[in-house]
Structure formats: structure tokens, C-alpha cells
mmCIF file of C-alpha atoms and ligand atoms in Angstrom:
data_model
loop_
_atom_site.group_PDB
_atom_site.id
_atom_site.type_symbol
_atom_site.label_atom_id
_atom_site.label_comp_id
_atom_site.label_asym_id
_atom_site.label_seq_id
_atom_site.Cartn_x
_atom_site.Cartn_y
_atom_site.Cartn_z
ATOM 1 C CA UNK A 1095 95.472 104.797 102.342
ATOM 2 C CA UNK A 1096 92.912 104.658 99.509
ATOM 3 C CA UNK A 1097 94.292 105.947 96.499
ATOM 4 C CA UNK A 1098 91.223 107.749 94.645
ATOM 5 C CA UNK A 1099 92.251 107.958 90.468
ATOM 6 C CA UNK A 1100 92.228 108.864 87.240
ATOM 7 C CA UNK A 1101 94.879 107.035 85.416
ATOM 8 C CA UNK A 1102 96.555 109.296 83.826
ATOM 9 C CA UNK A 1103 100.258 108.745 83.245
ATOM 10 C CA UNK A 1104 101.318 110.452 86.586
ATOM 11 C CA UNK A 1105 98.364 108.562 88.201
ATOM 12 C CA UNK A 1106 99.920 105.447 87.436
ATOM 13 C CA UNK A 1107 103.250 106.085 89.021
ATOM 14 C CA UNK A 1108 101.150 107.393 92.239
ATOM 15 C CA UNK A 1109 99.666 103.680 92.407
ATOM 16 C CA UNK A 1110 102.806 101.636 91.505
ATOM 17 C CA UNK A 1111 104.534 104.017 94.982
ATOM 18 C CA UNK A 1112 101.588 103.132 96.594
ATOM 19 C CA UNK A 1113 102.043 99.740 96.080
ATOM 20 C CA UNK A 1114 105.307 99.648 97.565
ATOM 21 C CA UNK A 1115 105.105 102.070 100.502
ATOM 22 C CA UNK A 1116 101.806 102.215 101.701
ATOM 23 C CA UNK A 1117 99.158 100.083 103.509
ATOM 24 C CA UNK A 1118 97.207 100.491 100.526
ATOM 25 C CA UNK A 1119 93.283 99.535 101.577
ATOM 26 C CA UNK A 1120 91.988 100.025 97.834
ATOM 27 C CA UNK A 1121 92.153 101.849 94.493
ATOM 28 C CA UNK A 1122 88.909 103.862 93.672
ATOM 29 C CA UNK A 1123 88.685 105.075 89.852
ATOM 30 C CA UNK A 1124 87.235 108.575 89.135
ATOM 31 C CA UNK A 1125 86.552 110.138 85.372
ATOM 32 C CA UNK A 1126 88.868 112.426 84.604
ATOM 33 C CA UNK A 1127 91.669 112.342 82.423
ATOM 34 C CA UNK A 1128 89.645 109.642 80.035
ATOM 35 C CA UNK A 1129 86.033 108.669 80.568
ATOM 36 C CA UNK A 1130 85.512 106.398 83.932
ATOM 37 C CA UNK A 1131 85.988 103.042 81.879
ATOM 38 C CA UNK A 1132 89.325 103.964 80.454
ATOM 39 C CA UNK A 1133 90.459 105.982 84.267
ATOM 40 C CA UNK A 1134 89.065 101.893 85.434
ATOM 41 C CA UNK A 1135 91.035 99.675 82.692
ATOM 42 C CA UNK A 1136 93.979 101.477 83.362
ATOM 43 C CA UNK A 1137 94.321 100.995 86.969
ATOM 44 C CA UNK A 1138 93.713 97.036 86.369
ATOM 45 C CA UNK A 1139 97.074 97.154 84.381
ATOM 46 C CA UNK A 1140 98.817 99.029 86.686
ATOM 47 C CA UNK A 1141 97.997 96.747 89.320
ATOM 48 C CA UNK A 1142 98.495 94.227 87.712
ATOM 49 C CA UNK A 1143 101.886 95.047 86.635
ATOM 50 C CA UNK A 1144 103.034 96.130 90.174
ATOM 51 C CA UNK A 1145 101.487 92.652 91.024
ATOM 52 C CA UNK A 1146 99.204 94.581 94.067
ATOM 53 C CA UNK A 1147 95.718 92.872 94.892
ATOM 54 C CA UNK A 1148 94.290 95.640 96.177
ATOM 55 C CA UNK A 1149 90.407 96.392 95.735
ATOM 56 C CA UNK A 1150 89.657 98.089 92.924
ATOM 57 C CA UNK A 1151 86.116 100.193 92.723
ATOM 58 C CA UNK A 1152 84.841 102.575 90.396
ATOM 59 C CA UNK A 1153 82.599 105.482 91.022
ATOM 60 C CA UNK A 1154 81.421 108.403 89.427
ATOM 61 C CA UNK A 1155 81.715 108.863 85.899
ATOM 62 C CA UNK A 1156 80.987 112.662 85.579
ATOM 63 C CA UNK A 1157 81.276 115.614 87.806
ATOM 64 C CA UNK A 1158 78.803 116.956 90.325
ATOM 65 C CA UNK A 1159 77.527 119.572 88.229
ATOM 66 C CA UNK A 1160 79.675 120.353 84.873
ATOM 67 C CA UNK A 1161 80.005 117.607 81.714
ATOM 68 C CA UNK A 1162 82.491 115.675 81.321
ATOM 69 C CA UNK A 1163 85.788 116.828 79.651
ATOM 70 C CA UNK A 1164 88.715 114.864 79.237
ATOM 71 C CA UNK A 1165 92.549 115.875 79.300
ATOM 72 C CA UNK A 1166 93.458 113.131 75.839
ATOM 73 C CA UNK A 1167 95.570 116.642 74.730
ATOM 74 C CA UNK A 1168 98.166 115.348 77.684
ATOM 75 C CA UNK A 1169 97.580 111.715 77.893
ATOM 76 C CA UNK A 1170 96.239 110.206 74.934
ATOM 77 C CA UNK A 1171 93.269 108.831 74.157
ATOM 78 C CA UNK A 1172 93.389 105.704 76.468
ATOM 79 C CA UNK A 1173 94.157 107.854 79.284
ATOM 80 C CA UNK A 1174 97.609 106.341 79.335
ATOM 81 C CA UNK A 1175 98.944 106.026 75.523
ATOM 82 C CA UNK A 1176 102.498 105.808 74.677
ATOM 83 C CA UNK A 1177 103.192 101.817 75.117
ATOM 84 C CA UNK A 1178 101.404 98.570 74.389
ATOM 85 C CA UNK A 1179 99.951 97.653 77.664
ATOM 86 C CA UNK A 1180 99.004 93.746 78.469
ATOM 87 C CA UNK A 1181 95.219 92.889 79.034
ATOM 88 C CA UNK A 1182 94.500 93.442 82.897
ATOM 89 C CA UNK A 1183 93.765 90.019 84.100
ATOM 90 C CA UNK A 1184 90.451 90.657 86.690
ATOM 91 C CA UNK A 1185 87.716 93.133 86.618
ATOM 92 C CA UNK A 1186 87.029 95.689 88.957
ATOM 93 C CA UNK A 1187 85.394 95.046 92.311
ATOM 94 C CA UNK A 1188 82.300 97.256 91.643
ATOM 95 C CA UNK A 1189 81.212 100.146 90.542
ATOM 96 C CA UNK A 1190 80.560 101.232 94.495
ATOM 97 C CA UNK A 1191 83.767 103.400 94.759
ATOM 98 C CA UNK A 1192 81.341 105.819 97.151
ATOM 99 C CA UNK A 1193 80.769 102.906 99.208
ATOM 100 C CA UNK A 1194 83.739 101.234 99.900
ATOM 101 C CA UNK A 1195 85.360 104.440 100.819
ATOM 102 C CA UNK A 1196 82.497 104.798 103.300
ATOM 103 C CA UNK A 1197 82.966 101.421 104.370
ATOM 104 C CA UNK A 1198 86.426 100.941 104.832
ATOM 105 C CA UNK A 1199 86.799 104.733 106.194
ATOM 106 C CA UNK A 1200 84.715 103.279 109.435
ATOM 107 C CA UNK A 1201 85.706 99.861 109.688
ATOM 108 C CA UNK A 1202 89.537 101.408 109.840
ATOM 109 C CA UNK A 1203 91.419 104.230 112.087
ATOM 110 C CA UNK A 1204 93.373 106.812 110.643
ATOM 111 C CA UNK A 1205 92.666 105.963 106.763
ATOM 112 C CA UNK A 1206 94.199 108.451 104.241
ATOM 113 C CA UNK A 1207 92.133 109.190 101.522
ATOM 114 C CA UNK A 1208 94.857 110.126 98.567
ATOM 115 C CA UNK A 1209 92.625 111.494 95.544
ATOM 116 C CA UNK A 1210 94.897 112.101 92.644
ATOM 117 C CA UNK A 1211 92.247 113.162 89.972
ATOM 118 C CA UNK A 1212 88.842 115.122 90.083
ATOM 119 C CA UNK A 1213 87.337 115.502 93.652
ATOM 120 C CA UNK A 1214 84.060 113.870 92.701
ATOM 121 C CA UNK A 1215 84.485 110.554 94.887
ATOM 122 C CA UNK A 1216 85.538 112.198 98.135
ATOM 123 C CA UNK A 1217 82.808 114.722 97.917
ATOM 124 C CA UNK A 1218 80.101 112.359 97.146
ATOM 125 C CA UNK A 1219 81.230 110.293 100.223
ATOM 126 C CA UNK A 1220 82.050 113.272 102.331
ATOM 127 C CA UNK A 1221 78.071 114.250 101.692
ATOM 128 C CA UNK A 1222 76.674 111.093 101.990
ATOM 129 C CA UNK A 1223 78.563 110.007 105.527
ATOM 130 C CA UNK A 1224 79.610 113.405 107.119
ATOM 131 C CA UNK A 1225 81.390 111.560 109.844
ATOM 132 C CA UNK A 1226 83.609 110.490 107.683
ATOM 133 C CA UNK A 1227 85.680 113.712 108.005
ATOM 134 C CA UNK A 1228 85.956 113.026 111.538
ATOM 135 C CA UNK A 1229 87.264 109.762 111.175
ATOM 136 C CA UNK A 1230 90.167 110.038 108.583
ATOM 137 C CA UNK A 1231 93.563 111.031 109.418
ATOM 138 C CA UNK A 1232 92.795 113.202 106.438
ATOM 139 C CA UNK A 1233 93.186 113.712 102.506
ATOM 140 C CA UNK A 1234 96.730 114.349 100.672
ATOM 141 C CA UNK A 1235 95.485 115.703 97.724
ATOM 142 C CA UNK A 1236 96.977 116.645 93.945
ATOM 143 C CA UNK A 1237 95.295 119.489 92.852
ATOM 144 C CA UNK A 1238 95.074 123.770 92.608
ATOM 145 C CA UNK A 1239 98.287 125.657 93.516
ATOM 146 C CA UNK A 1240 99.728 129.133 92.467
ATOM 147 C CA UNK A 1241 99.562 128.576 89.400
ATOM 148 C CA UNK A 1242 97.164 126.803 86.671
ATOM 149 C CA UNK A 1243 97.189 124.576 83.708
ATOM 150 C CA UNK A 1244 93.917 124.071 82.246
ATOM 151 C CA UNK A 1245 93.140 128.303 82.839
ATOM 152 C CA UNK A 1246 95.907 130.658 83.842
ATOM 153 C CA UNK A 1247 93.943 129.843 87.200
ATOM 154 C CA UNK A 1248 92.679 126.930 87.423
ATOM 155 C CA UNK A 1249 94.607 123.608 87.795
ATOM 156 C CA UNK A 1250 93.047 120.628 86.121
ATOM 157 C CA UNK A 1251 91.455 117.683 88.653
ATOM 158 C CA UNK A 1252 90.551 121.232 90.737
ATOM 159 C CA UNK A 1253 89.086 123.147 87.472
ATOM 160 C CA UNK A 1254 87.209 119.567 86.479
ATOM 161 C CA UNK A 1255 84.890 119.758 89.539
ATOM 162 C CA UNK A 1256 85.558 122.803 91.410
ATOM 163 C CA UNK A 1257 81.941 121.956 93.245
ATOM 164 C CA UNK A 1258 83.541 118.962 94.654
ATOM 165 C CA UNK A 1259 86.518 120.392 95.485
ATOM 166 C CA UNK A 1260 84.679 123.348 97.208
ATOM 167 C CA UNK A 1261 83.280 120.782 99.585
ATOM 168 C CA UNK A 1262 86.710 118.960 100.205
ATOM 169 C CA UNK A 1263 88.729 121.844 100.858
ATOM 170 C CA UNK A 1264 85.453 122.750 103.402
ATOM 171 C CA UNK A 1265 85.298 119.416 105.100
ATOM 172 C CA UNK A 1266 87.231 120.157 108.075
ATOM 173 C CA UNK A 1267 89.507 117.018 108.099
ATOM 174 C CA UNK A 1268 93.679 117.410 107.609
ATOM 175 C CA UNK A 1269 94.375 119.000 104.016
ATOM 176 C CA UNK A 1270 97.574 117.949 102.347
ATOM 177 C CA UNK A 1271 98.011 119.549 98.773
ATOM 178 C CA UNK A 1272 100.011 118.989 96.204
ATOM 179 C CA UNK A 1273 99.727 121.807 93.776
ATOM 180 C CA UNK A 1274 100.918 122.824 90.804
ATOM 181 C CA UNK A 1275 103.940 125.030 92.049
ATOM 182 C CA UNK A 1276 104.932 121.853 93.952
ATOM 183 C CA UNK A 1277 104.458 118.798 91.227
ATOM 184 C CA UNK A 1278 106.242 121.525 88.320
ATOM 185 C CA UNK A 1279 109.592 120.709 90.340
ATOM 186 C CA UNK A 1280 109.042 116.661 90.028
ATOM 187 C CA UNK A 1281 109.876 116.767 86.341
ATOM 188 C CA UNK A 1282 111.204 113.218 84.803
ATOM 189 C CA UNK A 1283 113.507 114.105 82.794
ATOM 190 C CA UNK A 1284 114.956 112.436 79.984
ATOM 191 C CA UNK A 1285 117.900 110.791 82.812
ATOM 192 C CA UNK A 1286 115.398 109.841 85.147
ATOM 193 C CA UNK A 1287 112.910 108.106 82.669
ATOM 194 C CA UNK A 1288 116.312 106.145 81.255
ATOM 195 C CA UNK A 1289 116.606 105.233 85.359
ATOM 196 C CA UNK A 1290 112.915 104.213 85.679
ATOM 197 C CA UNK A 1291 113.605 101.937 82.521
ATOM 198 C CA UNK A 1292 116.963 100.355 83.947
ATOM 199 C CA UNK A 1293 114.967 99.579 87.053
ATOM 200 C CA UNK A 1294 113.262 96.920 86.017
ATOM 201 C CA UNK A 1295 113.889 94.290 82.870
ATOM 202 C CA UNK A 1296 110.060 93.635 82.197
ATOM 203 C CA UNK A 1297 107.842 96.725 83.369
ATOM 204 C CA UNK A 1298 110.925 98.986 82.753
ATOM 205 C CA UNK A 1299 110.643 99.818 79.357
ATOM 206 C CA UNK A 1300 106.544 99.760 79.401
ATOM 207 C CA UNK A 1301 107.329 102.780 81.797
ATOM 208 C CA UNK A 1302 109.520 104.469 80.052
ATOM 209 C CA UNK A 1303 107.190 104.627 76.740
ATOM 210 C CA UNK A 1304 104.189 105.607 79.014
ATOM 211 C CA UNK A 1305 106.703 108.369 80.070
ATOM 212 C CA UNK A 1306 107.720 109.431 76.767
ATOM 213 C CA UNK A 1307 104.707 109.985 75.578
ATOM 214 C CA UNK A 1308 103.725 112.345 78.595
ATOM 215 C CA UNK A 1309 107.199 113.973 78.043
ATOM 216 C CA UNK A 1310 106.023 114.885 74.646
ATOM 217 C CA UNK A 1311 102.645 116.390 76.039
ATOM 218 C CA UNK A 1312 104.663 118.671 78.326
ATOM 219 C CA UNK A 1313 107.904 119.235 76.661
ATOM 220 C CA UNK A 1314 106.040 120.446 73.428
ATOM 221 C CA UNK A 1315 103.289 121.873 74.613
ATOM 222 C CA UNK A 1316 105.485 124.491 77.364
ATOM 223 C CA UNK A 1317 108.468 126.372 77.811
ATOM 224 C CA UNK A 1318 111.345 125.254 79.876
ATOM 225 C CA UNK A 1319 109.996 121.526 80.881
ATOM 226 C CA UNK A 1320 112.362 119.117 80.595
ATOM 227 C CA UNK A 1321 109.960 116.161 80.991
ATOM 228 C CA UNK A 1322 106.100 115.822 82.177
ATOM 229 C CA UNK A 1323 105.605 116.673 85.809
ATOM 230 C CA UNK A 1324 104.850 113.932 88.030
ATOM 231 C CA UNK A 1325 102.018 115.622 89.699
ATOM 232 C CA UNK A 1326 99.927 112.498 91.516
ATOM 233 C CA UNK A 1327 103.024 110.925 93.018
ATOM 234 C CA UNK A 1328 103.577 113.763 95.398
ATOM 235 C CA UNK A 1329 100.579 113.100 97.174
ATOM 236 C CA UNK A 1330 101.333 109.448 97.944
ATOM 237 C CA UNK A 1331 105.248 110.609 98.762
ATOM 238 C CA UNK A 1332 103.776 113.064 100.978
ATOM 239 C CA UNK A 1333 102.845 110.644 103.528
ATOM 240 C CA UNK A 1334 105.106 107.503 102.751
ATOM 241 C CA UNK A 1335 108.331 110.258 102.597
ATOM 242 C CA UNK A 1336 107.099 113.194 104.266
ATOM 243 C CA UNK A 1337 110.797 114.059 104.820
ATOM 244 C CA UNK A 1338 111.381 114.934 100.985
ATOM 245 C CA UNK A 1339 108.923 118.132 101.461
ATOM 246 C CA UNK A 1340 108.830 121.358 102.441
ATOM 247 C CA UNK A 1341 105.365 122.755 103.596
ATOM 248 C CA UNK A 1342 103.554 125.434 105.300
ATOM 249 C CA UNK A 1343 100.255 125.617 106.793
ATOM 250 C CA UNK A 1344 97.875 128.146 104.589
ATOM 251 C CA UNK A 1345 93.973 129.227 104.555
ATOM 252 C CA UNK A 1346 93.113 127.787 101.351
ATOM 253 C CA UNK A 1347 89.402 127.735 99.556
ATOM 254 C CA UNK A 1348 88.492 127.091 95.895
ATOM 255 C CA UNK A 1349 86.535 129.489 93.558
ATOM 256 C CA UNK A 1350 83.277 127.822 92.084
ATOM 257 C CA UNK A 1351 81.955 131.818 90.694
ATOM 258 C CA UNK A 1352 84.812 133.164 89.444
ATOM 259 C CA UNK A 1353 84.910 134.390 85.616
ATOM 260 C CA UNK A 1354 88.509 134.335 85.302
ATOM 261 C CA UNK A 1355 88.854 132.084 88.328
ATOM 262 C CA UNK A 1356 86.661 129.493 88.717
ATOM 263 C CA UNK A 1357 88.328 126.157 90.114
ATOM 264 C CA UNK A 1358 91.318 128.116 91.495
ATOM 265 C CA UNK A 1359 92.231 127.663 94.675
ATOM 266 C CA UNK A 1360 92.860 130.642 96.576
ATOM 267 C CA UNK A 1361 95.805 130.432 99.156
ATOM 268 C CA UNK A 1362 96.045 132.953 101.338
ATOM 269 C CA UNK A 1363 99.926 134.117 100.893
ATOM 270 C CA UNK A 1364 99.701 137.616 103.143
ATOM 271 C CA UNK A 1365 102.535 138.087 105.782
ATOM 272 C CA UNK A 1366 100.131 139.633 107.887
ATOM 273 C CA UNK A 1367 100.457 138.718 111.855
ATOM 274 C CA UNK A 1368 96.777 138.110 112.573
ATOM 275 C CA UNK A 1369 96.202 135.747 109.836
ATOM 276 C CA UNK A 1370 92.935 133.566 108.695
ATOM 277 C CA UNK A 1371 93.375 130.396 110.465
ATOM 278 C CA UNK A 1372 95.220 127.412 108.206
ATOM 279 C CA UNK A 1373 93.115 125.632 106.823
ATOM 280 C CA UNK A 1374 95.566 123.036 104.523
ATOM 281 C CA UNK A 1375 98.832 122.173 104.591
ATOM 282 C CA UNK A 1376 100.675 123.597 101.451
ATOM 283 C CA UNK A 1377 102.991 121.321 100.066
ATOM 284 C CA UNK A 1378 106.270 124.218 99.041
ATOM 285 C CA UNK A 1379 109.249 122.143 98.077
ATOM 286 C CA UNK A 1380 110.412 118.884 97.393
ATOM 287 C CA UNK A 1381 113.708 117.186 97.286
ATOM 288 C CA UNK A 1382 112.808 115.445 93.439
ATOM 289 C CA UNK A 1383 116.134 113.567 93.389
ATOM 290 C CA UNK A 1384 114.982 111.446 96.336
ATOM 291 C CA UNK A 1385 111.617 111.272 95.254
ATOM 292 C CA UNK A 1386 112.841 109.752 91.668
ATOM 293 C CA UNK A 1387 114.993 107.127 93.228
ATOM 294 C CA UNK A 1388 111.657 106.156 95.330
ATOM 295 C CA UNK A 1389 109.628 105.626 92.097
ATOM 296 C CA UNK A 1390 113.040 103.950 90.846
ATOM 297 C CA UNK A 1391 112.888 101.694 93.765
ATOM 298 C CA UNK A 1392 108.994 100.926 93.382
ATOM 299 C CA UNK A 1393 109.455 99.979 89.538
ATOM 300 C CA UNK A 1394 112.257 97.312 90.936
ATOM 301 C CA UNK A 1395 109.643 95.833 93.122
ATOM 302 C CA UNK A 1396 107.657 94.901 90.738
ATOM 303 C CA UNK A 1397 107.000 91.139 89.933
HETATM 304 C C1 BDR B 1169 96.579 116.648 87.157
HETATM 305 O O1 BDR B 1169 95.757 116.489 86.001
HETATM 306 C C2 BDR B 1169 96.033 115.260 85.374
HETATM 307 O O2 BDR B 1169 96.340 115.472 84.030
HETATM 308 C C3 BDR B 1169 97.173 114.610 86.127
HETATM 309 O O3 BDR B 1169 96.940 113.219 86.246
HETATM 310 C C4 BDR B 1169 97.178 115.303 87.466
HETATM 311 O O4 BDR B 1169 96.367 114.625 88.402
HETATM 312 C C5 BDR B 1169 97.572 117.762 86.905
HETATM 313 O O5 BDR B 1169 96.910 118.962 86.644
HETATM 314 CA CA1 CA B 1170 95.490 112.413 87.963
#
């Protein structure tokens, strides 16, 4: 997989799984969360600390049509506050994120494309190299769902660039999502973030403070959280432990016009027998017990 991101708290944990379970090809950076520089820095640290040399590439810094605007209300202002991080030790690759997902898309079968932040990257390489949709196995996604976050509609990474989105959701390749009704079961509580700390003596408690911070974003900030939700891992879980879900296979499209709507995505939910054709796979349910022991056993592999 390529594991497109914004880190982000949540991102972070999707990259340290990744690290662990997946033939991961490369990390591509997107802005989101925090501007592209901080969304870049972050992921050097993180790979650093799950000791992964994977190719790191950044890419676009804005979205396709709207400014900027960063979520610092839920992770901080470094994109990942809440512990004192080392240095990362090596720069990124490039700033060619586009390129090497272009690249390594065609010089590879069956590549995953796992974007856990804005859609900006996959769209810009979906436009430039339209075969590319042909050639993937196809893009597990965090984004949208029944429900929003940033509008009563809208979910964040899908509400940031709902033009990009509009063309990934339209692509024609394998849609996995992982939306908001989905990632607001994966909540690390306060047990599980004492687990991801007892997991490992060194990264352990760096973890756990990057976690309680994000707890506080979520647990003050809503009612009946009883930690943040660990949106961007269920993307990577949904192909390295597709057995912890529970799916169905839904016509989905986003809303770029919408007043009240714009960057939802609209999943068609009618029971009617002569339905639109499916055009994602909706990520439903997933067993978060299992999936907390896998981040548990990814922290433990770390150097
Ligand atoms: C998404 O937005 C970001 O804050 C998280 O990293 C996640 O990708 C949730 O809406
Ligand atoms: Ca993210």
C-alpha cells in the first residue's frame, strides 16, 4: 500500500499499523490537519519511531480549489501536540508525492492507495495518469459517512476538498470507506491508551501523551466520547484485518454544491429492490477490541 497523510494524531497510528502489517511501498504527506510542512515533519517522527524506511514524499500543500484550513482545534498546533517528540533523523524524499504514486502505481500490481487525510494527492494523480484507476487494486479511504464533524454534513478530510473527493469517489477503481459512523466506534479509551503505553517501554508513553491530548479534543469538545476516535487506522485495518469489519456495498457520491451539504457524501441507504449500482464498499461495523490489540501489537514492534 501507499499510505497518503496528514499526520494528525489518528494518522500516526494508521502509519505505525502500516508499518507492521502491510507491504508498505511509501508514505505520501498531504495538508490537512496542519499546513503540508508540519502533515511532512510529523510523518518523519513517526517513522522514525516505528523504525520503517519507507519513502517518504510530499505533495500538495492546499486543496484543488478552496484555501487552506487546518483542524489545530483537534490536534494542536503541530498537527500532533500532546508529547515532546525527538527530531526526525532524514528529510523527506521529495516534494513529488503526485509522482511517486504515479510511479510506483505502474511499476507495481495490485497497489492500495490508503489516503487518510484530504483527497488532494489521489485526485491530482488520478487526473494526471487516468490509468492509474485501472491499475490499483483500489483506495481504502477515511473519510464522509452518515454523519459529519466539521458541518452536521460534512466529515472533515471529505469537507477539506470535496472537489477532490468528487473525483475519487468517480474514479471507477474499488472504494473502501471508512466513515464517520464506522471510526466513532474505534474510540481509545482511557484503558486502551494505558494498553498502548504498557506496550512498549520507549515509544509507549510518547503514545499515550499524543493520545491524551486527542482524548481531550474529543472528550471535551462532545457528548458521550470516551476517548478520540481512531478514524485513519480503520482504513489500513481494513485491508491488513479485513475480518474485524462489517461492510456493505452502497452507491455513494460526494456533494461539491450543496448549501447545507457540501463535502457530504451521499450514501444511498434505500431498501429498494432495483437499486443504483454500488459504487463503494461501506465500511458498517468493526470489532474495536481486536482492532486495539492490533495497534497494541504494532506499538510492541517498534525498535
Ligand atoms: C479525519 O480528520 C482528521 O482530523 C483525522 O486525522 C481524520 O483523518 C476525521 O474527520
Ligand atoms: Ca487524517
Amino acid at each position: 500500500m501507499i499510505l497518503d497523510c496528514d499526520p494528525g494524531h489518528d494518522d500516526a497510528f494508521a502509519l505505525i499499523v502500516a508499518a507492521k502489517f502491510a507491504d508498505l511501498l511509501g508514505v505520501t504527506t498531504v495538508a490537512g490537519n496542519a499546513p503540508l510542512e508540519l502533515t511532512t515533519r510529523n510523518a518523519r517522527i513517526i517513522l522514525d519511531l516505528c523504525g520503517s524506511r519507507a519513502a517518504l514524499h510530499s505533495g500538495a500543500n492546499k486543496p484543488l480549489v478552496q484555501p487552506p484550513v487546518f483542524a489545530d482545534y483537534v490536534h494542536g498546533k503541530s498537527g500532533m501536540d500532546g508529547a515532546v517528540l525527538p527530531e526526525p533523523s532524514r528529510p523527506a524524499d521529495s516534494t513529488r508525492a503526485i509522482d511517486f504514486i504515479i510511479d510506483t502505481v505502474r511499476a507495481n500490481s495490485d497497489v492500495w492507495l490508503v489516503p487518510t487525510g484530504p483527497l488532494t494527492n489521489i485526485a491530482l494523480a488520478l487526473t494526471r495518469a487516468p490509468d492509474l484507476a485501472k491499475r490499483i487494486a483500489g483506495i481504502s479511504l477515511m473519510g464522509g459517512g452518515r454523519l459529519g464533524n466539521r458541518t452536521p454534513t460534512a466529515e472533515f478530510n471529505i469537507w477539506l476538498d470535496p472537489e477532490a473527493a468528487a473525483t475519487v469517489f468517480s474514479c471507477g477503481a474499488p472504494i473502501t470507506m471508512a466513515g464517520l459512523h464506522l471510526t466513532h466506534e474505534f474510540q481509545a479509551s482511557p484503558t486502551r491508551i494505558a494498553a498502548v503505553e504498557a506496550s512498549h517501554p520507549r515509544v509507549g508513553s510518547l503514545l499515550a501523551g499524543l493520545l491524551r491530548f486527542f482524548s481531550k479534543s474529543y472528550v471535551d469538545r462532545h457528548v458521550g466520547f470516551v476517548g478520540p476516535a481512531m478514524h485513519d487506522v480503520c482504513s489500513v485495518l481494513a485491508l491488513t484485518h479485513a475480518h474485524l469489519f462489517e461492510s456493505s456495498q452502497k452507491f455513494v457520491a460526494v456533494d461539491v454544491n450543496g448549501n447545507h451539504t457540501r463535502g457530504m457524501t451521499v450514501i444511498d441507504d434505500r431498501q429498494l429492490v432495483q437499486r443504483p449500482a454500488a459504487t463503494a464498499t461501506v465500511l458498517e461495523r468493526i470489532d474495536a477490541d481486536a482492532g486495539f490489540a492490533a495497534i497494541c501489537e504494532a506499538v510492541a514492534a517498534c525498535p
